[in-house]
Coordinates of C-alpha atoms and ligand atoms in Angstrom, one line a residue:
M827 CA -5.3 23.4 -11.5
R828 CA -3.4 23.2 -14.8
T829 CA -2.4 19.6 -15.4
G830 CA 0.8 18.4 -17.1
I831 CA 2.9 15.3 -17.7
A832 CA 6.5 14.8 -18.8
T833 CA 6.9 12.7 -21.9
V834 CA 9.5 10.6 -20.0
C835 CA 6.6 8.9 -18.1
L836 CA 5.3 7.2 -21.2
S837 CA 6.1 4.6 -23.8
G838 CA 6.3 5.1 -27.5
T839 CA 7.4 7.8 -29.9
L840 CA 7.0 11.5 -29.1
K841 CA 4.0 11.6 -31.4
E842 CA 2.3 8.6 -29.7
K843 CA 3.0 10.1 -26.3
M844 CA 1.5 13.5 -27.3
Q845 CA -1.6 11.9 -28.7
A846 CA -2.1 9.8 -25.6
C847 CA -1.7 12.9 -23.4
A848 CA -4.4 14.8 -25.4
I849 CA -6.8 11.8 -25.2
A850 CA -6.3 11.6 -21.5
G851 CA -7.1 15.3 -21.1
F852 CA -3.9 16.9 -20.0
D853 CA -3.5 20.7 -20.4
G854 CA 0.1 20.5 -21.2
I855 CA 3.3 18.5 -21.4
E856 CA 7.0 18.6 -20.5
I857 CA 9.2 17.7 -23.4
F858 CA 12.0 15.4 -22.2
E859 CA 15.0 16.2 -24.4
Q860 CA 15.7 12.6 -25.4
D861 CA 12.2 12.4 -26.8
L862 CA 12.8 15.4 -29.1
V863 CA 16.3 14.4 -30.1
T864 CA 15.2 10.9 -31.2
S865 CA 12.1 12.2 -33.0
P866 CA 11.8 12.4 -36.8
L867 CA 9.6 15.5 -36.3
S868 CA 11.0 19.0 -36.7
P869 CA 10.5 21.4 -33.8
E870 CA 8.0 23.2 -36.0
D871 CA 6.1 20.0 -36.6
I872 CA 6.0 19.3 -32.9
R873 CA 4.8 22.8 -32.2
K874 CA 2.0 22.5 -34.7
M875 CA 1.0 19.0 -33.5
A876 CA 0.8 20.3 -29.9
A877 CA -1.4 23.2 -31.0
D878 CA -3.7 20.9 -33.0
L879 CA -4.0 18.5 -30.0
G880 CA -4.7 21.4 -27.7
L881 CA -1.6 20.7 -25.6
G882 CA 0.5 23.4 -24.1
L883 CA 4.3 22.8 -24.3
D884 CA 4.9 23.8 -20.7
L885 CA 8.5 22.8 -20.0
Y886 CA 11.6 21.8 -21.9
Q887 CA 13.9 19.5 -19.8
P888 CA 16.4 18.8 -18.5
F889 CA 19.4 21.1 -18.9
R890 CA 22.1 19.4 -16.9
D891 CA 25.3 20.3 -15.0
F892 CA 25.4 24.1 -15.5
D893 CA 26.5 25.5 -12.2
G894 CA 29.6 25.5 -10.0
V895 CA 32.0 25.0 -12.8
T896 CA 35.3 26.3 -14.0
P897 CA 35.4 29.3 -16.3
D898 CA 36.1 27.2 -19.4
L899 CA 33.2 24.9 -18.7
L900 CA 30.9 27.9 -17.9
K901 CA 31.6 29.3 -21.4
A902 CA 30.7 26.0 -23.0
N903 CA 27.6 25.6 -20.8
L904 CA 26.4 29.1 -21.8
K905 CA 26.9 28.2 -25.5
R906 CA 25.0 24.9 -25.0
A907 CA 22.2 26.8 -23.2
E908 CA 21.9 29.4 -26.0
A909 CA 21.4 26.5 -28.5
K910 CA 18.6 25.2 -26.4
F911 CA 17.0 28.6 -26.1
K912 CA 17.0 29.0 -29.9
L913 CA 15.5 25.5 -30.2
M914 CA 12.8 26.5 -27.7
A915 CA 11.9 29.5 -29.8
R916 CA 11.2 27.2 -32.7
L917 CA 9.1 25.0 -30.4
G918 CA 7.3 28.0 -29.1
M919 CA 8.3 27.1 -25.5
D920 CA 9.3 29.6 -22.8
T921 CA 10.4 27.6 -19.8
I922 CA 13.4 25.3 -19.3
L923 CA 14.3 23.1 -16.4
V924 CA 17.9 23.4 -15.2
C925 CA 18.8 20.8 -12.6
S926 CA 21.5 21.2 -10.1
N927 CA 24.9 19.9 -11.1
V928 CA 25.6 16.3 -10.3
A929 CA 28.8 15.7 -12.3
T930 CA 30.9 18.7 -13.4
A931 CA 30.7 21.0 -10.4
T932 CA 34.2 21.5 -9.0
I933 CA 33.6 24.6 -7.0
D934 CA 31.3 24.5 -3.9
D935 CA 30.7 28.2 -3.5
D936 CA 27.2 29.8 -3.4
Q937 CA 28.4 33.2 -4.5
L938 CA 30.1 31.7 -7.6
R939 CA 27.0 29.6 -8.3
A940 CA 24.8 32.7 -8.0
E941 CA 27.1 34.6 -10.4
Q942 CA 27.0 31.8 -12.9
L943 CA 23.2 31.4 -12.7
A944 CA 22.9 35.2 -13.1
L945 CA 24.7 34.9 -16.4
L946 CA 22.4 32.1 -17.5
A947 CA 19.3 34.2 -16.4
A948 CA 20.6 37.2 -18.4
L949 CA 21.1 35.1 -21.5
A950 CA 17.6 33.5 -21.0
G951 CA 16.2 37.0 -20.7
D952 CA 17.6 37.9 -24.1
H953 CA 15.8 34.9 -25.6
G954 CA 12.5 35.4 -23.7
V955 CA 13.2 32.2 -21.7
K956 CA 12.5 31.4 -18.1
V957 CA 14.9 29.1 -16.2
A958 CA 13.4 26.9 -13.5
Y959 CA 16.3 25.7 -11.3
E960 CA 15.7 22.4 -9.6
A961 CA 17.6 20.8 -6.8
L962 CA 18.1 17.1 -7.6
A963 CA 18.1 15.0 -4.5
W964 CA 21.6 13.7 -5.4
G965 CA 23.0 17.0 -6.6
K966 CA 26.7 17.3 -5.9
H967 CA 26.4 20.5 -3.8
V968 CA 22.8 21.6 -4.3
N969 CA 20.3 18.9 -3.3
D970 CA 17.8 20.8 -1.1
Y971 CA 15.0 22.9 -2.5
E972 CA 15.6 25.7 0.1
H973 CA 19.2 25.9 -1.0
A974 CA 18.1 26.2 -4.7
Y975 CA 15.6 28.9 -3.7
R976 CA 18.3 30.9 -1.8
L977 CA 20.3 30.9 -5.0
V978 CA 17.3 32.1 -7.0
E979 CA 16.8 34.9 -4.4
A980 CA 20.4 35.9 -4.5
V981 CA 20.4 36.2 -8.3
D982 CA 17.1 38.1 -8.2
H983 CA 16.5 38.1 -11.9
P984 CA 13.0 37.9 -13.5
N985 CA 14.1 35.0 -15.8
L986 CA 15.3 32.8 -12.9
G987 CA 13.0 30.9 -10.7
T988 CA 12.8 27.5 -9.1
C989 CA 11.2 24.1 -9.9
L990 CA 9.8 22.2 -7.0
D991 CA 9.8 18.4 -7.6
S992 CA 8.0 16.4 -4.9
F993 CA 10.3 13.4 -5.3
H994 CA 13.5 15.3 -4.6
I995 CA 11.9 16.9 -1.6
L996 CA 10.1 14.0 0.0
S997 CA 12.7 11.4 -0.8
R998 CA 15.1 13.3 1.3
D999 CA 12.5 14.0 4.0
W1000 CA 12.9 17.7 3.7
D1001 CA 10.3 19.7 5.6
T1002 CA 7.7 20.9 3.1
A1003 CA 6.2 23.7 5.3
P1004 CA 8.8 26.3 4.2
I1005 CA 7.5 26.0 0.6
E1006 CA 4.8 28.5 1.8
D1007 CA 7.5 31.1 2.3
I1008 CA 8.7 31.0 -1.3
N1009 CA 7.7 33.9 -3.4
A1010 CA 5.1 32.5 -5.8
D1011 CA 6.5 34.5 -8.7
K1012 CA 9.7 32.6 -8.2
I1013 CA 8.1 29.1 -8.5
F1014 CA 8.3 28.6 -12.2
F1015 CA 7.2 25.0 -12.3
V1016 CA 6.0 22.2 -10.0
Q1017 CA 6.5 18.5 -10.7
V1018 CA 4.8 15.7 -8.8
A1019 CA 5.7 12.1 -8.3
D1020 CA 4.9 9.5 -5.6
A1021 CA 7.1 6.6 -4.6
P1022 CA 7.1 3.6 -2.4
K1023 CA 9.3 3.9 0.7
L1024 CA 12.4 1.9 -0.3
S1025 CA 15.8 1.9 1.2
M1026 CA 18.3 2.3 -1.7
D1027 CA 20.3 5.1 -3.1
V1028 CA 18.1 8.0 -4.1
L1029 CA 19.2 8.2 -7.7
S1030 CA 18.2 4.5 -8.5
W1031 CA 15.0 5.0 -6.5
S1032 CA 14.1 8.1 -8.6
R1033 CA 15.0 6.7 -12.0
H1034 CA 13.2 3.4 -11.6
Y1035 CA 10.6 3.5 -8.9
R1036 CA 8.6 6.7 -9.1
V1037 CA 4.9 6.1 -9.4
F1038 CA 1.9 8.4 -10.0
P1039 CA 0.3 10.1 -7.0
G1040 CA -1.8 7.7 -4.9
E1041 CA 0.4 4.7 -5.9
G1042 CA 3.1 5.2 -3.4
Q1043 CA 3.6 6.4 0.1
F1044 CA 4.6 10.1 -0.1
E1045 CA 2.5 12.8 1.6
L1046 CA 1.6 14.5 -1.7
A1047 CA -1.6 16.3 -0.6
K1048 CA 0.4 18.0 2.1
F1049 CA 3.2 18.9 -0.3
M1050 CA 0.6 20.3 -2.8
G1051 CA -1.2 22.1 0.1
H1052 CA 1.9 24.1 0.8
V1053 CA 2.5 24.8 -2.9
V1054 CA -1.1 26.2 -3.1
R1055 CA -0.7 28.2 0.0
A1056 CA 2.5 29.7 -1.4
G1057 CA 0.3 31.2 -4.1
Y1058 CA 1.5 29.1 -7.1
T1059 CA -0.9 29.0 -10.0
G1060 CA 1.2 27.3 -12.7
P1061 CA 1.2 23.7 -14.1
V1062 CA 1.2 20.7 -11.8
S1063 CA 3.0 18.2 -13.9
L1064 CA 3.7 14.5 -13.4
E1065 CA 7.3 13.5 -13.8
V1066 CA 7.5 9.7 -13.2
F1067 CA 10.5 7.6 -14.2
N1068 CA 9.2 4.1 -13.9
D1069 CA 10.4 0.9 -15.6
V1070 CA 6.9 -0.5 -16.0
F1071 CA 5.1 2.6 -17.2
R1072 CA 7.8 3.1 -19.8
Q1073 CA 6.9 -0.2 -21.5
S1074 CA 3.2 -0.4 -21.0
D1075 CA 0.3 0.7 -23.2
V1076 CA 0.7 4.5 -23.7
E1077 CA -2.9 5.5 -23.8
R1078 CA -3.7 3.5 -20.7
T1079 CA -0.8 4.8 -18.7
A1080 CA -1.8 8.4 -19.7
V1081 CA -5.3 7.8 -18.3
D1082 CA -3.8 6.3 -15.1
A1083 CA -1.6 9.4 -14.8
M1084 CA -4.6 11.7 -15.4
R1085 CA -6.6 9.9 -12.7
S1086 CA -3.7 10.4 -10.3
L1087 CA -3.8 14.2 -10.8
I1088 CA -7.6 14.5 -10.6
W1089 CA -7.4 12.6 -7.3
L1090 CA -4.4 14.6 -6.0
E1091 CA -6.3 17.8 -6.8
E1092 CA -9.2 16.7 -4.6
Q1093 CA -6.9 15.4 -1.9
S1094 CA -5.0 18.7 -1.8
A1095 CA -8.2 20.6 -1.4
K1096 CA -9.2 18.3 1.4
W1097 CA -5.9 18.7 3.1
L1098 CA -6.2 22.5 2.8
A1099 CA -9.7 22.5 4.2
G1100 CA -8.7 20.3 7.1
T1101 CA -5.7 22.4 8.1
S1102 CA -7.6 25.7 7.6
A1103 CA -10.3 24.4 9.9
E1104 CA -7.6 23.7 12.5
T1105 CA -6.1 27.1 12.1
A1106 CA -9.5 28.8 12.3
A1107 CA -10.3 26.8 15.4
A1108 CA -7.0 27.8 17.0
G1109 CA -8.2 31.2 18.0
T1110 CA -6.8 34.7 17.3
S1111 CA -8.6 36.7 14.7
E1112 CA -5.5 36.7 12.5
Q1113 CA -5.5 32.9 12.5
K1114 CA -9.2 32.8 11.8
A1115 CA -8.7 34.9 8.8
A1116 CA -5.8 32.7 7.6
G1117 CA -8.2 29.7 8.0
R1118 CA -10.7 31.4 5.6
R1119 CA -8.1 32.5 3.1
R1120 CA -8.7 31.7 -0.5
Y1121 CA -5.8 30.7 -2.7
P1122 CA -5.2 31.8 -6.3
M1123 CA -5.0 28.2 -7.6
E1124 CA -8.5 26.8 -8.0
L1125 CA -8.8 23.2 -7.0
A1126 CA -11.6 21.1 -8.4
T1127 CA -13.4 18.7 -6.2
L1128 CA -15.1 15.3 -6.9
P1129 CA -18.4 13.7 -5.8
K1130 CA -17.7 12.5 -2.3
V1131 CA -17.7 8.9 -1.2
N1132 CA -17.1 7.2 2.1
E1133 CA -15.3 3.9 2.2
P1134 CA -17.7 1.0 1.3
A1135 CA -19.6 -0.6 4.1
G1136 CA -19.2 -4.2 2.9
F1137 CA -19.2 -6.6 0.0
N1138 CA -22.7 -6.8 -1.5
F1139 CA -21.9 -9.9 -3.6
A1140 CA -19.2 -11.7 -5.6
E1141 CA -19.8 -13.1 -9.0
V1142 CA -18.0 -16.0 -10.7
K1143 CA -18.5 -17.0 -14.3
A1144 CA -18.1 -20.1 -16.3
D1145 CA -19.6 -21.7 -19.3
D1146 CA -19.8 -25.0 -17.4
T1147 CA -20.9 -24.1 -13.9
A1148 CA -21.2 -27.6 -12.5
Q1149 CA -17.9 -27.5 -10.6
L1150 CA -18.7 -24.2 -9.0
E1151 CA -22.2 -25.3 -8.0
K1152 CA -20.7 -28.4 -6.4
L1153 CA -18.0 -26.5 -4.5
L1154 CA -20.4 -24.0 -3.1
G1155 CA -22.9 -26.7 -2.1
Q1156 CA -20.2 -28.6 -0.3
L1157 CA -19.1 -25.5 1.5
G1158 CA -22.7 -25.1 2.8
F1159 CA -24.0 -22.5 0.5
E1160 CA -27.7 -22.7 -0.5
F1161 CA -29.0 -22.4 -4.0
E1162 CA -31.6 -19.6 -4.0
G1163 CA -32.7 -19.9 -7.5
R1164 CA -32.2 -18.4 -10.9
H1165 CA -32.7 -14.8 -12.0
R1166 CA -36.1 -14.0 -13.6
T1167 CA -34.6 -12.9 -16.8
K1168 CA -30.8 -13.5 -16.8
D1169 CA -28.8 -16.7 -16.9
V1170 CA -27.4 -16.3 -13.4
Q1171 CA -27.8 -18.2 -10.2
L1172 CA -27.8 -16.9 -6.6
W1173 CA -26.1 -18.9 -3.9
T1174 CA -26.0 -17.6 -0.3
M1175 CA -24.6 -18.5 3.1
G1176 CA -25.9 -16.0 5.7
Q1177 CA -25.1 -12.5 4.2
A1178 CA -22.5 -13.9 1.8
R1179 CA -23.9 -13.8 -1.7
V1180 CA -22.3 -15.5 -4.7
I1181 CA -23.7 -15.1 -8.2
I1182 CA -22.8 -17.8 -10.7
N1183 CA -22.9 -16.3 -14.1
E1184 CA -23.8 -18.8 -16.8
Q1185 CA -23.6 -16.3 -19.6
A1186 CA -19.9 -16.7 -20.1
A1187 CA -18.6 -17.4 -23.6
L1188 CA -17.7 -21.0 -24.6
H1189 CA -14.6 -22.4 -23.0
T1190 CA -14.5 -19.9 -20.2
E1191 CA -12.9 -21.5 -17.2
P1192 CA -14.5 -20.5 -13.9
A1193 CA -13.2 -17.1 -12.9
I1194 CA -14.1 -14.1 -10.7
A1195 CA -16.0 -11.7 -12.9
A1196 CA -17.5 -9.1 -10.7
L1197 CA -17.7 -7.7 -7.1
G1198 CA -20.5 -5.6 -5.6
F1199 CA -19.7 -3.1 -2.9
D1200 CA -22.2 -1.5 -0.5
V1201 CA -21.9 2.3 -0.8
D1202 CA -23.9 5.2 0.6
S1203 CA -25.1 6.3 -2.8
P1204 CA -24.4 4.2 -5.9
V1205 CA -25.1 7.2 -8.2
I1206 CA -22.7 9.5 -6.4
A1207 CA -20.1 6.8 -6.3
S1208 CA -20.5 6.1 -9.9
A1209 CA -20.3 9.8 -10.8
R1210 CA -17.0 10.0 -8.9
A1211 CA -15.6 6.9 -10.6
Q1212 CA -16.5 8.3 -14.0
Q1213 CA -14.9 11.7 -13.2
L1214 CA -11.8 9.6 -12.3
K1215 CA -12.0 8.1 -15.8
A1216 CA -13.1 4.7 -14.8
P1217 CA -14.7 2.9 -17.8
V1218 CA -18.4 2.3 -17.3
V1219 CA -19.9 -1.2 -17.4
S1220 CA -23.4 -1.5 -18.5
R1221 CA -25.6 -4.5 -18.1
K1222 CA -29.1 -5.0 -19.6
V1223 CA -31.9 -4.7 -17.1
Q1224 CA -35.6 -5.0 -17.3
A1225 CA -37.9 -2.2 -16.2
D1226 CA -38.6 -3.7 -12.8
E1227 CA -35.1 -4.7 -11.9
E1228 CA -32.5 -2.9 -9.8
V1229 CA -30.0 -0.9 -12.0
F1230 CA -26.5 -1.5 -10.9
Q1231 CA -23.9 1.2 -11.4
G1232 CA -20.9 -0.6 -12.8
I1233 CA -17.3 0.3 -13.6
S1234 CA -14.4 -1.7 -14.8
A1235 CA -11.3 -2.2 -12.7
P1236 CA -7.8 -2.2 -14.3
D1237 CA -7.8 -6.0 -14.3
S1238 CA -11.2 -6.0 -16.0
T1239 CA -13.1 -7.2 -12.9
E1240 CA -16.5 -5.5 -13.0
I1241 CA -17.1 -3.4 -9.9
F1242 CA -20.8 -2.7 -9.0
L1243 CA -21.7 0.1 -6.7
C1244 CA -24.7 -1.2 -4.7
Q1245 CA -27.2 0.2 -2.2
G1246 CA -26.4 -1.5 1.1
S1247 CA -29.0 -2.0 3.7
P1248 CA -28.3 -1.7 7.4
D1249 CA -29.4 -5.3 8.1
G1250 CA -27.0 -6.7 5.4
T1251 CA -29.7 -7.9 3.1
A1252 CA -29.9 -6.9 -0.6
A1253 CA -33.2 -6.0 -2.3
W1254 CA -32.1 -7.4 -5.7
T1255 CA -32.2 -11.0 -4.3
Q1256 CA -36.0 -10.7 -4.8
E1257 CA -35.4 -11.0 -8.5
F1258 CA -34.2 -14.6 -8.0
G1259 CA -36.3 -17.7 -7.8
E1260 CA -39.8 -17.7 -6.3
G1261 CA -40.7 -17.5 -2.6
L1262 CA -37.9 -19.2 -0.9
E1263 CA -39.8 -21.9 1.0
H1264 CA -37.0 -23.9 2.5
P1265 CA -36.0 -23.2 6.1
R1266 CA -33.0 -20.9 6.4
A1267 CA -29.9 -22.6 7.7
A1268 CA -28.6 -21.1 10.9
Q1269 CA -25.1 -20.5 9.4
T1270 CA -24.1 -16.9 9.4
A1271 CA -21.4 -15.8 7.0
V1272 CA -20.1 -12.8 5.2
I1273 CA -17.6 -12.2 2.5
D1274 CA -14.4 -11.6 4.4
H1275 CA -12.0 -10.7 1.6
V1276 CA -11.4 -11.2 -2.0
N1277 CA -8.0 -11.8 -3.5
L1278 CA -7.5 -10.7 -7.1
A1279 CA -4.4 -11.5 -9.2
Q1280 CA -3.1 -8.4 -11.0
P1281 CA -1.3 -8.3 -14.3
W1282 CA 2.2 -7.0 -13.5
Q1283 CA 1.8 -3.9 -15.7
H1284 CA -1.4 -2.8 -14.0
F1285 CA -0.6 -3.3 -10.3
D1286 CA 0.1 0.3 -9.4
E1287 CA -2.9 1.4 -11.5
A1288 CA -5.1 -0.9 -9.5
V1289 CA -3.9 0.5 -6.2
L1290 CA -4.8 4.0 -7.4
F1291 CA -8.1 2.9 -8.8
Y1292 CA -9.3 1.4 -5.6
T1293 CA -7.9 4.2 -3.5
S1294 CA -9.4 7.0 -5.6
A1295 CA -12.7 5.5 -6.8
L1296 CA -13.7 3.4 -3.8
A1297 CA -11.9 5.2 -0.9
L1298 CA -10.1 2.0 0.1
E1299 CA -6.8 2.5 2.1
P1300 CA -3.7 0.8 0.7
Q1301 CA -1.7 -1.1 3.3
P1302 CA 2.1 -1.5 3.1
F1303 CA 2.8 -4.3 0.6
A1304 CA 4.3 -7.6 1.5
E1305 CA 6.2 -10.2 -0.6
V1306 CA 5.1 -13.8 -0.3
P1307 CA 7.5 -16.5 -1.4
S1308 CA 6.0 -19.0 -3.8
P1309 CA 7.6 -21.8 -6.0
S1310 CA 7.2 -19.6 -9.1
G1311 CA 8.6 -16.4 -7.6
L1312 CA 8.0 -13.7 -5.0
V1313 CA 4.4 -12.6 -5.1
R1314 CA 3.9 -9.0 -4.3
S1315 CA 0.8 -8.7 -2.2
Q1316 CA -1.0 -5.5 -1.2
V1317 CA -4.1 -5.2 0.9
M1318 CA -6.6 -2.4 0.1
Q1319 CA -9.1 -2.1 2.9
A1320 CA -11.8 -0.1 4.6
S1321 CA -10.7 1.2 8.0
N1322 CA -13.3 -0.9 9.8
G1323 CA -12.2 -4.0 7.9
A1324 CA -15.7 -4.4 6.4
V1325 CA -14.1 -4.6 2.9
R1326 CA -10.7 -6.2 2.3
L1327 CA -9.3 -6.6 -1.1
V1328 CA -6.0 -8.3 -1.5
L1329 CA -4.2 -7.5 -4.8
N1330 CA -1.5 -10.0 -5.7
L1331 CA 1.0 -9.5 -8.4
A1332 CA 1.5 -12.9 -10.0
P1333 CA 5.0 -13.8 -10.9
V1334 CA 5.7 -13.6 -14.7
Q1335 CA 4.5 -16.8 -16.3
Q1336 CA 6.7 -19.3 -18.2
A1337 CA 4.9 -19.9 -21.5
S1338 CA 5.1 -23.6 -21.1
A1339 CA 4.0 -23.7 -17.4
P1340 CA 0.5 -24.5 -16.2
K1341 CA -1.5 -21.3 -15.5
T1342 CA -0.8 -20.2 -11.9
Y1343 CA -3.1 -17.2 -12.1
Q1344 CA -5.5 -17.9 -9.2
E1345 CA -7.9 -15.8 -7.4
H1346 CA -10.2 -16.4 -4.5
I1347 CA -13.1 -15.4 -2.4
A1348 CA -12.9 -15.8 1.4
F1349 CA -16.0 -16.2 3.6
A1350 CA -15.9 -15.6 7.4
V1351 CA -17.9 -18.0 9.6
D1352 CA -18.3 -18.2 13.4
D1353 CA -17.2 -21.8 13.8
L1354 CA -14.7 -22.9 11.3
V1355 CA -14.1 -26.4 12.7
A1356 CA -17.8 -27.2 12.5
T1357 CA -18.0 -25.7 8.9
A1358 CA -15.0 -27.8 7.9
R1359 CA -16.5 -31.0 9.3
S1360 CA -19.8 -30.5 7.5
A1361 CA -18.0 -29.6 4.3
R1362 CA -15.9 -32.8 4.7
E1363 CA -19.1 -34.8 5.1
R1364 CA -20.4 -33.3 1.9
G1365 CA -17.3 -34.5 0.1
L1366 CA -15.4 -31.2 -0.2
E1367 CA -11.9 -31.5 -1.6
F1368 CA -9.7 -29.5 0.8
L1369 CA -6.3 -28.1 -0.2
Q1370 CA -4.0 -30.7 1.4
I1371 CA -1.6 -29.2 3.9
P1372 CA 1.8 -30.9 4.5
A1373 CA 2.5 -32.5 7.9
N1374 CA 5.7 -30.4 8.1
Y1375 CA 3.4 -27.3 8.4
Y1376 CA 1.8 -28.7 11.6
E1377 CA 5.2 -29.5 13.2
D1378 CA 6.3 -25.9 12.5
L1379 CA 3.0 -24.6 13.8
D1380 CA 3.5 -26.5 17.1
A1381 CA 7.0 -25.3 17.4
R1382 CA 6.0 -21.7 16.9
F1383 CA 2.8 -21.6 19.0
D1384 CA 3.0 -24.6 21.4
L1385 CA -0.6 -25.5 20.7
E1386 CA -2.8 -27.8 22.8
P1387 CA -2.3 -31.3 21.3
G1388 CA -6.1 -31.9 20.8
F1389 CA -6.4 -28.6 18.9
L1390 CA -3.4 -29.3 16.8
A1391 CA -4.7 -32.7 15.9
T1392 CA -8.0 -31.1 14.8
L1393 CA -6.2 -28.6 12.6
K1394 CA -4.2 -31.4 11.0
E1395 CA -7.2 -33.7 10.6
L1396 CA -9.2 -31.0 8.8
N1397 CA -6.4 -29.4 6.8
L1398 CA -6.9 -26.1 8.7
L1399 CA -4.3 -23.4 8.8
Y1400 CA -3.7 -21.3 11.9
D1401 CA -2.2 -17.9 12.9
R1402 CA -2.1 -15.9 16.1
D1403 CA -0.9 -12.4 16.9
A1404 CA -1.3 -9.9 19.8
N1405 CA -4.9 -9.2 18.6
G1406 CA -6.3 -12.6 18.3
E1407 CA -6.3 -15.9 16.3
F1408 CA -7.1 -16.9 12.7
L1409 CA -8.3 -20.3 11.4
H1410 CA -8.8 -20.9 7.7
F1411 CA -8.9 -23.5 5.0
Y1412 CA -8.9 -23.5 1.2
T1413 CA -10.8 -25.5 -1.4
A1414 CA -9.2 -27.1 -4.5
T1415 CA -9.1 -24.7 -7.5
V1416 CA -11.6 -24.8 -10.4
G1417 CA -10.6 -22.8 -13.4
S1418 CA -8.8 -19.9 -11.8
V1419 CA -11.0 -19.7 -8.7
F1420 CA -10.8 -21.3 -5.3
F1421 CA -12.6 -20.5 -2.1
E1422 CA -11.4 -19.9 1.5
M1423 CA -13.3 -20.2 4.8
V1424 CA -12.0 -18.2 7.7
E1425 CA -12.7 -17.6 11.3
R1426 CA -11.5 -14.5 13.1
R1427 CA -11.1 -14.8 16.8
G1428 CA -10.7 -11.7 19.0
N1429 CA -9.6 -8.7 16.9
Y1430 CA -7.3 -10.6 14.5
D1431 CA -7.0 -8.2 11.6
G1432 CA -4.7 -10.0 9.2
Y1433 CA -5.0 -12.7 6.5
G1434 CA -2.8 -15.5 7.8
A1435 CA 0.2 -14.1 5.9
P1436 CA 2.7 -16.6 7.4
N1437 CA 0.5 -19.4 5.8
A1438 CA 0.5 -17.9 2.3
P1439 CA 3.7 -19.6 1.2
V1440 CA 2.3 -23.0 2.2
R1441 CA -0.9 -22.3 0.2
H1442 CA 1.2 -21.2 -2.9
A1443 CA 3.4 -24.2 -2.6
V1444 CA 0.6 -26.7 -2.4
Q1445 CA -1.3 -25.1 -5.2
Y1446 CA 1.8 -25.1 -7.4
D1447 CA 2.4 -28.7 -6.6
S1448 CA -1.2 -29.8 -7.5
L1449 CA -1.1 -27.8 -10.7
H1450 CA 2.1 -29.4 -11.8
R1451 CA 0.8 -32.9 -10.9
A1452 CA -2.4 -32.4 -12.8
Ligands
DHB1028 O1 16.9 11.9 -13.0 C1 17.2 13.0 -13.6 O2 18.2 13.1 -14.2 C2 16.2 14.1 -13.5 C3 16.1 15.0 -14.6 C4 15.2 16.0 -14.5 C5 14.3 16.1 -13.5 O3 13.4 17.0 -13.4 C6 14.4 15.2 -12.4 O4 13.5 15.3 -11.4 C7 15.3 14.2 -12.5
MG1029 MG1 12.1 16.8 -11.7

């Protein structure tokens, strides 16, 4: 698959954008007109720079408001087009995107539109240019890709084809199956963008909220599957108008973009294989043959991973670890010893393993540093992540120690791909301490979920990272009210719930305010009330829940008075839905970390979302009092 990206996706000057695209490994780019007009570089300079960088100049765009106009305007539009065709010759470019008229079209007549497009195609032919006509979702008269294609067919000129843009098609919920019936020679270009499902006017949605594939909710693998089945072999190019990407680090955004295309390519191949198998199974020999058909576009695949089977460990770091040790001890964790060769400690409760890393630099406040995930094959998972351009993390190991495959997540959390064992133990724990003599406590526990705060400019990147590299499934995002703003919260989870990662987008921080960037690790136990009582006896400082909360809880759930009193006495939070019940409590925060203990009853699958605003408010209050 030939990969591309429009310069409008990125921040910086045209030169910076092109360099970043080359570093990220794109085959080609779309030059957005504004980027050229504002550039100090001559068209010849740009042409040479692209050649030196090994980048194809695949599309010049956009040319606006051509069709359906009065004769006067048509004349002016053809003159304007000719100037652009001449410019393209200097750039060495041969394809231009013409989008359907949104402003100046006064005549809604397909025959007239076809006649005008025919004149444009003939002029383009004279200049060796191909015109890719795209239906904008908000086009005045042409806003549907099938309509645009009918016009292309009616004109029937070798220099006129269509451009399919996933956003314009999927935002309007147009059926994508008829893409397969388009003559591949008439598909001159394909643009892809994802988007969250939002209810707003489609133009604002398109201009501000597009995201890279895998970061939104559109069915892009299916869209691409139909494009591939149509027989298209040209560039598949990202065109993402996004307020955040346009102001964040250009090289990093280009890599995020490239990751999205690598992933989309694999997902498209998977979608095709899945639907082909269905077709083949369906019966007739014709259908079987269709199921086995090969397509002219070659789709690369990736090393395969299944979703992770569980958390292997969580690691917190600090230069002064005393507070962390105290908190874990009070929660009921046991100190298992120090590592043979590294300055790290192991603490466990049942199968929940927490590493305290003492190697942190001076003045490092306690923070979550790393997460280990149980995967089928750490080597295969690591190969996949690296092909998806995840930065590799390496840690020194001695000859007889387990080698962890590590990658760095967008928020710099180190992700280790570990060999899980069916009984939930981990072989590497043998590297800690010596012959654990003390009797094992009966307490069973696992890491239930981990909540990571994401810098605002890397939130979408993180969603794609965990989706593509770790096969976690993004859930619809929620917005949690907190005293410092609305916190966007998105759960990434394995389908069986064995791994749950909650990504929170912290509200933008006032420079003078205390740091509200907090993250936590939650452990699930069988009996939360007993766990809370023991923790209280050991002197644990609980997050103090206001009395108002319990009154509201009673009003909502009509709880048994004794149970309500227990919740209140122990600062426990409660939630209930059709699947079951959820009890939980939080510790005070040390550095940027706090811990949560949860008990899931029945098949409760959430996180106590209705309680999140209470937690945020109490934490805010204690930060501001401190
Ligand atoms: O928002 C726009 O104007 C615009 C321009 C060119 C495109 O290819 C597109 O999809 C949108
Ligand atoms: Mg487009």
